[in-house]
Amino acid sequence: MSDVLIEARNLSVHFPLRRLGFGERPVVRACEGINIEIEKGSFFGLVGESGSGKTTLGRAMLKAAPISLGEITYSDTDVTYDLGSLKGLELKEYRKRAQLIFQDPYAALSPRMTVRDIIAEPLEVMGITSSRAETDEKVREIAAKCRLNLEHLRRFPHAFSGGQRQRISIARALVSDPKFIVADESVAALDVSIQADVLNLLNSIQEESGITFLFISHDLSVIAHTCNFVAVMYLGQIVEAAPTHKLFSETAHPYTRALLSAIPSLDPDVRGHAQKLEGEIPSPINPPPGCRFNTRCPHAQERCRTEVPEWREMSSGHHVACHFSEELSAEFGT
Amino acid sequence: MTSPLISVKDLTLRFKTDEGLVTAVNNVSFDIAPGEVLGLVGESGSGKSVTAKALMMLNAENSVYDDNSHITLNLDGEDIEVLSLKRPQDQMIIRGGAISMIFQEPMASFAPAITIGDQMVEQLLIHSDMTPAQAKDISIEMLTRVGIPEPAQRFGQYAFEFSGGMRQRAMIAMALSTKPRLLIADEPTTALDVTIQAQVIELMKDLVDEFHMSILFITHDLGVIAQTVDRVAVMYLGNLVETGTVRQVINSPAHPYTRGLLNSLPKLDDLEAPLTPVPGDIPSPLDRPSGCVFHTRCVESGAIAEKCRTEIPVYSSDSANHQVACHLATQGEQS
Ligand SMILES: Nc1ncnc2c1ncn2[C@@H]1O[C@H](COP(=O)(O)OP(=O)(O)OP(=O)(O)O)[C@@H](O)[C@H]1O
Ligand SMILES: Nc1ncnc2c1ncn2[C@@H]1O[C@H](COP(=O)(O)OP(=O)(O)O)[C@@H](O)[C@H]1O
Ligand code: SF4
Ligand code: SF4
Ligand SMILES: [Mg+2]
Ligand SMILES: [Mg+2]
């Protein structure tokens, strides 16, 4: 077996809402019955539409969202943590090891701190360095990796472009020498050129340091380019997960198929080939019974409306939750 | 050739700010023919929205138009000089009449405390001689046309009760209900999920066919451009650097900036291809480079770098009307 850094088993994250009148208290089922393994040193992509639960899953792995059912285990060479029961010193240690790169490059940086102080803050808060000289040394080293120079460190974040602000967020996440980074939508709000720059930077950091990444995005073409493994999420569940090349060559879930064909082609001569999904994502408060995708799935059968498809391994490393994956996969392939 | 529906000539637009005059649009010219979809692309801050708003005189109070800027709207053979429509009652012809706009953020374009239906009806009453009952019928019909389920109920709801995709459809319905000649769509799909984006693009194409209107389609997504428009104009730091048919610009880009944008994109058919960003950052509009505005980031200027730094490239066109503002293109012609 290969080395798994972080693993979720039957993980559910539920957010209870305020009760409206009498009756049962409504619950947002943001993540439901999730099983994934993230291998050490991998660039693991999580893709899905808005509200599908990507951020919630990422936050649960950082112990920043409640684990309602199931468990998440982090195991490195020296430690094993069960995130559900993690507290005290161990939780503090985990906070150093697991970091988040924020979604929105504009909201994330405090406007009244210099770039140096923004990057240094985690070191000071976590008590990682023992002197100002040591902190400065560390900040400069990380800043250089993220192509920020000494002049940049003295300035305030408002003076920076979108791409530079993104590099500042990345530097801040890297400074505590984490083993695991959740990068949530860190490229979605950016222009293509800046996006390419940030993706290249993350990839080179990963190659150099071996940090494990959970990379969250709406954009399957970005995920495909950056990640070696992809999980596709729909309405709180993972519907398909596979090594990137397999997900593309042996697509087995109709939702993955739809996401792929909805990416606008760059070729003006192949227009209108998108296989269109009708309707919108249902509410995670009242997900459809049976297969959650059945209200939009072009291949749905009677059985899909009542019977929940099992999460199963179709071929080595390729998991899917659909009653008809074998037939459909063959059909998609042709 | 038919005369254009709208013709923009030497449009230059600056903003008065505390830090001085900011040039947001510099000497921009383009035409849109009746029934044509023109795509406007460029990085954020390049001046796309400001250009679009100029067509409807919607820019902020601190905007200053250069004297030789012209925007001419041709309505049934009559030329209207948009920039000389100074009084609000004259501007009614364009705002929500001949031209409608779909904004980047759909929430912002609906008043929160008025139902979607009342807003649609009010707009129709201003721009036509309909009775309120007729206006309601037309509004419900438009909501049906854009694929909103149970339109009669939805008519009485507020914007916050709609999902993002539905809001975008409702906004398209409202923008189209007055049957404009030109629809300006400013990043209409950027905030949408890909599956919903595909639905909205399909819808817009159907509606163009049916109503035979022109569209100015603004986006920074070249895939959306390739799928949607007839012609493309590429904008950088307030300048148009290239225009041509969608095939010319996407399949054989003539400007180094356009090539740079295309090279930055992840391509699904070649996952191993490296992403090559345009180097450096977009300069501040307060500090526009001399010569070619793109020279601080251009990787192709090579031997002519000095010329690029000092001389402004003129707009040149090949025989197929593929236009580009780059010294390399004019050099090619001479040699
Ligand atoms: N603290 C919370 N309380 C109640 N509901 C929540 C909470 N956090 C998330 N949710 C809900 O859980 C669901 C999943 O949300 P999440 O933010 O994880 O989605 P996402 O996939 O990251 O979406 P996006 O792509 O828009 O960022 C949504 O319906 C959201 O409204
Ligand atoms: N009211 C204003 N005052 C000052 N500058 C403005 C104003 N509106 C827009 N700008 C500036 O004009 C430039 C072009 O902006 P915009 O058209 O919104 O870009 P895009 O739509 O291409 O992202 C930007 O530098 C922006 O900051
Ligand atoms: S189980 Fe049925 S509804 Fe669900 S994805 Fe498969 S075919 Fe579609
Ligand atoms: S004129 Fe020079 S700097 Fe400008 S795009 Fe052409 S080659 Fe590059
Ligand atoms: Mg999210
Ligand atoms: Mg804009």
Tab-separated table of C-alpha atoms in Angstrom, chain A residues 7 20 33 50 58 65 67 87 98 120 145 172 232 234 238 244 287 306 313:
chain	number	residue	atom	x	y	z
A	7	GLU	CA	-7.933	9.838	5.025
A	20	LEU	CA	-38.827	27.433	11.462
A	33	GLY	CA	-20.563	9.730	3.640
A	50	SER	CA	-20.873	26.002	-6.129
A	58	GLY	CA	-11.362	21.118	3.031
A	65	ALA	CA	-15.572	22.361	10.344
A	67	ILE	CA	-17.138	16.233	11.975
A	87	LYS	CA	-7.137	18.897	21.135
A	98	ALA	CA	-1.972	21.891	7.997
A	120	ALA	CA	5.631	36.553	9.849
A	145	LYS	CA	10.582	31.275	-3.033
A	172	ARG	CA	2.085	33.090	4.584
A	232	VAL	CA	-15.526	15.125	-8.277
A	234	TYR	CA	-21.836	16.806	-6.237
A	238	ILE	CA	-17.902	12.455	-3.968
A	244	THR	CA	-6.220	12.429	-13.473
A	287	PRO	CA	-31.342	16.216	-1.276
A	306	THR	CA	-34.903	5.011	-4.839
A	313	GLU	CA	-13.747	0.615	-6.885
